[in-house]
């Protein structure tokens, strides 16, 4: 937690640690991050791209403080070459990810009604029906099968399309664009896909400026019509939300791999359905859902954390992965404990920039776990765990394919 200078002397800055881009297979925790956590609550890191170094905060309470304290802001990152994991980084001025108060609230409010608990619950029945059809086809074709290709990728995209208000006729195209945008190996193809998707959203939003419907495109169109947000802002919001289903694909892929390589956990979900909601939360806490760290913040004034002075203008990263393994909050954090309670993980972030689609992602994950555990008896990997292919060079970690049989 932040401490007063009167009670603790200011310490010298820790050394700058280089943090390389690691392609980690499976659910192994990043070894560099593990070392940084052991060395202390505040570190300095240099990632493979960008300039200079940045502070890294890893303890749970400190992560929550930095992500909710207005002294740390996102907007200045747009004009900085902050040290980062990826080479091609083009922050868009005015986007939700880089907006600070009050713009952040204005942008988020335009689509918030679709992501309230009641708004998400309205989607559950349709999402369950969509998933049932996919599993019906999977069962009809029989084993073996790639769960990523057959279910874990198409289902989140379909569920997001439903919330967004993308017509059924355009969903195959939206899925293709999403896959291309997420591809790290084809920058030109990713750029073309983004141009196609954003162009589609621009036309759809214009067509719904007077809408009173509750899908996201209609909400954004109405907000543009009222003058609450610009069309450019609306298109940026829609594109970011549409591609968010990719994180559910990767995350549920990690969860299923974890369960399939730990049969007692999977068997408990089969025999004790009541434990599944807690199990989903615990798996969300435990899985290493991303590589390294995400978007930085910039300190607007000098701030002291654990006796280390972070100066105004310094870049600061937080690690949600590290916060979710903080033993002060999660005893025996390396263990997957379906009886852990409370389980206040920060897998969907914290503060104003917490994931707006978190409730939707939870709902999709719960439906996937129920369907696959209940309808695929004897579900198991079709290859040895070491032969499961994993995404390479991506920000979001997960299996590229998940070959299974039943």
Coordinates of C-alpha atoms in Angstrom, one line a residue:
X1 CA 0.0 0.0 0.0
X2 CA 1.0 3.6 -0.4
X3 CA 3.0 4.8 2.7
X4 CA 3.8 8.2 4.1
X5 CA 7.3 9.5 3.9
X6 CA 7.2 10.4 7.6
X7 CA 7.0 6.7 8.6
X8 CA 9.5 5.2 6.1
X9 CA 12.7 6.6 4.5
X10 CA 12.7 6.9 0.7
X11 CA 14.7 4.0 -0.8
X12 CA 17.0 4.1 -3.8
X13 CA 15.5 2.9 -7.1
X14 CA 15.8 -0.9 -7.8
X15 CA 17.9 -1.9 -10.8
X16 CA 16.3 -2.0 -14.2
X17 CA 15.5 -5.6 -15.2
X18 CA 15.2 -6.6 -18.8
X19 CA 11.9 -8.6 -19.4
X20 CA 12.1 -10.4 -22.8
X21 CA 9.2 -11.6 -24.8
X22 CA 8.7 -15.2 -23.8
X23 CA 6.7 -17.8 -25.7
X24 CA 5.6 -19.9 -22.8
X25 CA 3.7 -23.1 -23.6
X26 CA 1.1 -24.5 -21.3
X27 CA 0.0 -22.7 -18.2
X28 CA 3.4 -22.1 -16.7
X29 CA 3.7 -18.8 -14.9
X30 CA 6.1 -16.3 -16.4
X31 CA 9.5 -17.1 -14.7
X32 CA 10.7 -13.5 -15.0
X33 CA 7.5 -12.2 -13.4
X34 CA 7.9 -14.7 -10.6
X35 CA 11.5 -13.5 -9.9
X36 CA 10.3 -9.9 -9.9
X37 CA 7.6 -10.7 -7.4
X38 CA 10.1 -12.4 -5.1
X39 CA 12.5 -9.4 -5.3
X40 CA 10.0 -6.9 -4.0
X41 CA 6.7 -5.1 -4.4
X42 CA 8.1 -2.3 -6.8
X43 CA 10.5 -3.1 -9.6
X44 CA 11.8 -1.4 -12.7
X45 CA 11.5 -3.2 -16.0
X46 CA 12.5 -2.8 -19.6
X47 CA 10.4 -4.6 -22.1
X48 CA 11.6 -5.5 -25.7
X49 CA 10.2 -2.4 -27.4
X50 CA 9.6 1.3 -26.8
X51 CA 12.0 3.5 -24.9
X52 CA 13.5 3.6 -21.4
X53 CA 12.1 1.7 -18.5
X54 CA 8.9 1.6 -16.4
X55 CA 7.9 0.9 -12.8
X56 CA 6.2 -2.5 -12.2
X57 CA 3.8 -2.9 -9.2
X58 CA 2.9 -6.5 -8.4
X59 CA 1.2 -6.7 -5.0
X60 CA -2.6 -6.9 -4.8
X61 CA -3.3 -3.8 -2.8
X62 CA -0.8 -1.7 -4.7
X63 CA -2.2 -2.9 -8.1
X64 CA -5.7 -1.9 -6.9
X65 CA -4.4 1.5 -5.7
X66 CA -2.6 2.4 -8.9
X67 CA -5.5 1.3 -11.2
X68 CA -8.0 3.4 -9.3
X69 CA -6.0 6.4 -8.2
X70 CA -6.4 9.5 -10.5
X71 CA -2.7 10.4 -9.9
X72 CA -2.0 7.6 -12.5
X73 CA -3.5 8.3 -15.9
X74 CA -3.6 6.6 -19.3
X75 CA -4.1 9.5 -21.8
X76 CA -0.4 10.7 -21.7
X77 CA 0.7 7.3 -23.0
X78 CA -0.6 8.2 -26.5
X79 CA 2.3 10.7 -26.8
X80 CA 5.0 8.5 -25.3
X81 CA 7.2 5.6 -26.5
X82 CA 6.7 3.7 -23.2
X83 CA 8.6 0.5 -22.9
X84 CA 6.3 -2.3 -24.1
X85 CA 6.0 -5.9 -25.2
X86 CA 5.0 -5.5 -28.8
X87 CA 6.8 -3.6 -31.6
X88 CA 3.7 -2.3 -33.5
X89 CA 1.8 -0.2 -31.0
X90 CA -0.5 2.5 -32.3
X91 CA -2.6 3.9 -29.4
X92 CA -5.6 5.7 -30.7
X93 CA -6.3 9.1 -29.2
X94 CA -9.8 9.2 -27.8
X95 CA -10.1 5.4 -27.5
X96 CA -11.6 4.0 -24.3
X97 CA -8.4 2.3 -23.3
X98 CA -6.5 5.6 -23.2
X99 CA -9.3 7.9 -22.0
X100 CA -9.2 9.5 -18.5
X101 CA -12.0 11.1 -16.6
X102 CA -14.4 12.6 -17.6
X103 CA -14.0 11.3 -21.2
X104 CA -13.7 7.7 -20.0
X105 CA -17.1 7.9 -18.3
X106 CA -18.7 9.6 -21.3
X107 CA -17.5 6.9 -23.7
X108 CA -18.3 4.0 -21.4
X109 CA -21.7 5.2 -20.6
X110 CA -22.7 5.1 -24.2
X111 CA -22.7 1.3 -24.2
X112 CA -23.0 0.4 -20.5
X113 CA -26.7 -0.6 -20.6
X114 CA -25.7 -3.7 -22.7
X115 CA -23.3 -4.9 -20.0
X116 CA -25.3 -4.5 -16.8
X117 CA -26.1 -7.7 -14.9
X118 CA -29.7 -7.6 -16.3
X119 CA -28.4 -6.8 -19.8
X120 CA -26.0 -9.8 -19.8
X121 CA -28.6 -12.1 -18.3
X122 CA -31.0 -11.3 -21.1
X123 CA -28.4 -12.9 -23.4
X124 CA -27.9 -16.1 -21.5
X125 CA -30.8 -18.1 -23.1
X126 CA -29.8 -17.2 -26.6
X127 CA -26.1 -17.9 -25.9
X128 CA -27.0 -21.3 -24.4
X129 CA -29.1 -22.2 -27.5
X130 CA -26.2 -21.2 -29.8
X131 CA -23.7 -23.3 -27.7
X132 CA -26.1 -26.3 -27.7
X133 CA -26.2 -26.3 -31.5
X134 CA -22.5 -26.2 -31.7
X135 CA -22.1 -29.1 -29.3
X136 CA -24.9 -31.1 -31.1
X137 CA -22.8 -30.8 -34.3
X138 CA -19.7 -31.8 -32.4
X139 CA -21.3 -34.9 -31.1
X140 CA -22.9 -35.8 -34.4
X141 CA -19.4 -35.7 -36.1
X142 CA -17.9 -37.7 -33.2
X143 CA -14.4 -37.7 -31.8
X144 CA -11.6 -36.7 -32.1
X145 CA -12.1 -32.9 -32.5
X146 CA -10.3 -29.6 -31.9
X147 CA -12.3 -27.8 -29.2
X148 CA -10.8 -24.5 -30.2
X149 CA -11.9 -24.7 -33.8
X150 CA -15.3 -26.3 -33.1
X151 CA -16.5 -24.5 -29.9
X152 CA -14.0 -22.3 -28.0
X153 CA -13.5 -19.9 -30.9
X154 CA -16.9 -19.7 -32.7
X155 CA -19.0 -19.6 -29.5
X156 CA -17.5 -16.4 -28.0
X157 CA -17.6 -14.6 -31.3
X158 CA -21.2 -15.6 -31.9
X159 CA -22.1 -14.5 -28.3
X160 CA -20.4 -11.1 -28.8
X161 CA -22.1 -10.7 -32.2
X162 CA -25.5 -11.2 -30.5
X163 CA -24.7 -8.5 -27.9
X164 CA -23.3 -6.2 -30.5
X165 CA -26.3 -6.6 -32.8
X166 CA -24.4 -8.0 -35.8
X167 CA -26.9 -9.7 -38.2
X168 CA -26.5 -13.4 -38.7
X169 CA -25.6 -12.9 -42.3
X170 CA -22.5 -11.0 -41.4
X171 CA -21.2 -13.1 -38.6
X172 CA -18.9 -15.4 -40.6
X173 CA -17.3 -12.3 -42.0
X174 CA -17.0 -10.8 -38.5
X175 CA -15.4 -14.1 -37.3
X176 CA -12.8 -14.0 -40.2
X177 CA -11.9 -10.4 -39.4
X178 CA -11.5 -11.2 -35.7
X179 CA -9.1 -14.0 -36.4
X180 CA -7.1 -11.9 -38.8
X181 CA -6.9 -8.9 -36.4
X182 CA -5.6 -11.3 -33.6
X183 CA -2.9 -12.8 -35.8
X184 CA 0.5 -11.5 -34.8
X185 CA 2.3 -12.9 -37.8
X186 CA 0.5 -11.0 -40.5
X187 CA 0.6 -7.3 -39.8
X188 CA -0.7 -6.3 -43.3
X189 CA -3.6 -8.8 -43.1
X190 CA -4.4 -7.7 -39.6
X191 CA -4.5 -4.0 -40.8
X192 CA -6.8 -4.9 -43.7
X193 CA -9.1 -6.9 -41.5
X194 CA -9.3 -4.0 -39.0
X195 CA -10.1 -1.6 -41.9
X196 CA -12.9 -3.9 -43.1
X197 CA -14.4 -4.5 -39.6
X198 CA -14.3 -0.8 -38.7
X199 CA -15.8 0.2 -42.0
X200 CA -18.6 -2.2 -41.4
X201 CA -19.2 -0.7 -38.0
X202 CA -19.2 2.8 -39.3
X203 CA -22.0 2.0 -41.8
X204 CA -24.0 0.1 -39.1
X205 CA -23.7 2.9 -36.6
X206 CA -24.8 5.5 -39.1
X207 CA -27.9 3.4 -39.9
X208 CA -28.9 3.2 -36.3
X209 CA -28.6 6.8 -35.2
X210 CA -32.2 7.0 -34.2
X211 CA -32.5 3.5 -32.7
X212 CA -34.2 2.6 -29.4
X213 CA -32.9 -1.0 -29.4
X214 CA -30.6 -2.3 -26.7
X215 CA -27.8 -3.9 -28.7
X216 CA -24.4 -2.2 -28.6
X217 CA -24.4 -0.9 -32.2
X218 CA -27.9 0.6 -31.6
X219 CA -26.8 2.2 -28.3
X220 CA -23.7 3.7 -30.0
X221 CA -25.7 4.9 -33.0
X222 CA -28.2 6.6 -30.6
X223 CA -25.3 8.2 -28.6
X224 CA -23.8 9.5 -31.9
X225 CA -27.2 10.8 -32.9
X226 CA -27.6 12.7 -29.5
X227 CA -24.1 14.1 -29.9
X228 CA -22.8 12.3 -26.8
X229 CA -19.9 10.7 -28.7
X230 CA -18.4 11.1 -32.2
X231 CA -18.8 8.5 -34.9
X232 CA -15.1 7.9 -34.8
X233 CA -15.3 7.2 -31.1
X234 CA -18.3 4.9 -31.6
X235 CA -16.5 2.8 -34.2
X236 CA -13.4 2.5 -32.0
X237 CA -15.6 1.3 -29.1
X238 CA -17.4 -1.2 -31.3
X239 CA -14.2 -2.7 -32.8
X240 CA -12.6 -3.1 -29.4
X241 CA -15.6 -4.9 -28.0
X242 CA -16.0 -7.2 -31.0
X243 CA -12.5 -8.5 -30.8
X244 CA -12.8 -9.0 -27.1
X245 CA -14.2 -12.5 -27.6
X246 CA -10.7 -13.6 -28.5
X247 CA -9.7 -13.3 -24.8
X248 CA -12.6 -15.7 -23.9
X249 CA -11.3 -18.2 -26.5
X250 CA -7.8 -18.1 -25.1
X251 CA -8.9 -18.1 -21.4
X252 CA -11.4 -21.0 -21.7
X253 CA -8.8 -22.9 -23.7
X254 CA -6.4 -22.6 -20.8
X255 CA -9.1 -23.6 -18.4
X256 CA -10.0 -26.7 -20.3
X257 CA -6.3 -27.6 -20.7
X258 CA -5.9 -27.2 -16.9
X259 CA -8.9 -29.4 -16.2
X260 CA -7.9 -32.1 -18.7
X261 CA -4.4 -32.3 -17.3
X262 CA -5.7 -32.5 -13.7
X263 CA -8.4 -35.2 -13.9
X264 CA -9.5 -34.9 -10.2
X265 CA -10.5 -31.3 -10.8
X266 CA -12.5 -32.2 -13.9
X267 CA -14.2 -35.1 -12.0
X268 CA -15.2 -32.8 -9.2
X269 CA -17.0 -30.5 -11.7
X270 CA -18.8 -33.5 -13.1
X271 CA -20.0 -34.8 -9.7
X272 CA -20.5 -31.5 -7.9
X273 CA -22.2 -29.1 -10.3
X274 CA -22.8 -26.6 -7.5
X275 CA -19.1 -26.0 -7.2
X276 CA -18.8 -24.8 -10.8
X277 CA -19.3 -21.1 -10.3
X278 CA -16.6 -21.0 -7.6
X279 CA -14.4 -23.1 -9.9
X280 CA -14.7 -20.7 -12.8
X281 CA -13.7 -17.8 -10.5
X282 CA -10.7 -19.7 -9.1
X283 CA -9.6 -20.7 -12.6
X284 CA -9.9 -17.0 -13.7
X285 CA -7.6 -16.1 -10.8
X286 CA -5.1 -18.9 -11.5
X287 CA -4.6 -19.0 -15.3
X288 CA -1.9 -16.8 -16.8
X289 CA -4.2 -15.1 -19.3
X290 CA -1.7 -12.7 -20.8
X291 CA 2.0 -12.3 -21.7
X292 CA 4.0 -9.8 -19.6
X293 CA 2.0 -6.6 -18.9
X294 CA -0.6 -4.5 -20.7
X295 CA -1.0 -0.8 -21.0
X296 CA 1.0 1.6 -18.8
X297 CA -0.1 4.6 -16.8
X298 CA 1.8 7.8 -16.2
X299 CA 2.2 9.3 -12.7
X300 CA 0.9 12.9 -12.6
X301 CA 2.7 13.7 -9.4
X302 CA 5.3 12.1 -7.1
X303 CA 3.9 9.1 -5.4
X304 CA 5.6 6.8 -2.8
X305 CA 4.9 3.1 -2.7
X306 CA 6.7 1.0 -0.1
X307 CA 9.4 3.6 0.4
X308 CA 10.1 3.9 -3.3
X309 CA 9.4 7.3 -4.9
X310 CA 7.7 7.2 -8.3
X311 CA 8.3 10.6 -9.9
X312 CA 5.8 12.7 -11.8
X313 CA 6.0 11.7 -15.5
X314 CA 7.2 8.1 -14.8
X315 CA 5.5 5.2 -16.6
X316 CA 4.0 2.6 -14.3
X317 CA 2.9 -0.9 -15.2
X318 CA 0.8 -3.2 -13.0
X319 CA 0.6 -7.0 -13.2
X320 CA -2.9 -8.5 -12.6
X321 CA -1.3 -11.9 -12.9
X322 CA 1.0 -11.1 -10.0
X323 CA -1.8 -9.6 -7.9
X324 CA -3.8 -12.8 -8.4
X325 CA -0.9 -14.8 -6.9
X326 CA -0.3 -12.5 -3.9
X327 CA -0.1 -14.8 -0.8
X328 CA -1.2 -12.0 1.5
X329 CA -4.7 -12.2 -0.3
X330 CA -4.7 -15.8 -1.7
X331 CA -3.1 -18.3 0.7
X332 CA -1.1 -21.0 -1.1
X333 CA -1.7 -19.1 -4.4
X334 CA -0.1 -21.7 -6.7
X335 CA -2.8 -24.2 -5.7
X336 CA -6.1 -24.4 -7.6
X337 CA -8.6 -24.4 -4.8
X338 CA -12.3 -24.6 -5.8
X339 CA -13.3 -24.0 -2.2
X340 CA -11.4 -20.7 -2.0
X341 CA -13.6 -18.1 -0.5
X342 CA -13.6 -15.2 -0.9
X343 CA -11.8 -15.1 -4.2
X344 CA -11.5 -11.4 -5.0
X345 CA -9.3 -11.8 -8.1
X346 CA -8.6 -9.0 -10.6
X347 CA -8.6 -11.1 -13.8
X348 CA -10.9 -8.5 -15.4
X349 CA -8.9 -5.5 -14.1
X350 CA -9.8 -3.0 -11.5
X351 CA -10.8 0.7 -11.3
X352 CA -12.3 2.7 -14.1
X353 CA -10.6 0.6 -16.8
X354 CA -11.9 -2.7 -15.6
X355 CA -13.2 -4.9 -18.4
X356 CA -16.7 -3.7 -19.4
X357 CA -17.3 -7.2 -20.8
X358 CA -16.3 -9.0 -17.7
X359 CA -19.9 -10.2 -16.9
X360 CA -20.4 -11.3 -20.4
X361 CA -17.1 -13.3 -20.4
X362 CA -18.1 -14.9 -17.1
X363 CA -21.5 -15.9 -18.5
X364 CA -19.9 -17.4 -21.6
X365 CA -17.3 -19.3 -19.5
X366 CA -19.9 -20.7 -17.2
X367 CA -22.0 -22.0 -20.2
X368 CA -18.9 -23.5 -21.8
X369 CA -17.9 -25.4 -18.7
X370 CA -21.5 -26.7 -18.1
X371 CA -21.9 -27.8 -21.7
X372 CA -18.5 -29.5 -22.1
X373 CA -18.5 -31.2 -18.7
X374 CA -22.1 -32.5 -18.9
X375 CA -22.3 -33.4 -22.6
X376 CA -18.9 -34.9 -23.4
X377 CA -18.5 -37.9 -21.0
X378 CA -15.0 -39.1 -20.7
X379 CA -13.6 -35.9 -22.2
X380 CA -9.8 -36.1 -22.4
X381 CA -6.9 -34.9 -24.5
X382 CA -6.4 -36.8 -27.7
X383 CA -2.6 -36.1 -27.6
X384 CA 0.0 -35.9 -24.8
X385 CA -0.1 -32.5 -23.0
X386 CA 3.3 -31.6 -24.4
X387 CA 1.9 -31.9 -28.0
X388 CA -0.9 -29.4 -27.5
X389 CA 0.1 -26.4 -29.7
X390 CA 0.1 -22.9 -28.0
X391 CA -0.1 -19.4 -29.5
X392 CA 3.2 -17.8 -30.2
X393 CA 4.1 -14.1 -30.0
X394 CA 0.6 -13.1 -28.8
X395 CA -0.5 -10.8 -25.9
X396 CA -3.2 -13.2 -24.9
X397 CA -2.1 -16.7 -24.0
X398 CA -3.9 -19.9 -24.8
X399 CA -3.8 -23.1 -26.8
X400 CA -3.9 -22.7 -30.6
X401 CA -5.7 -26.0 -30.8
X402 CA -7.1 -28.4 -28.2
X403 CA -7.3 -31.9 -29.6
X404 CA -9.8 -34.0 -27.5
X405 CA -11.7 -37.2 -27.6
X406 CA -14.5 -38.6 -25.4

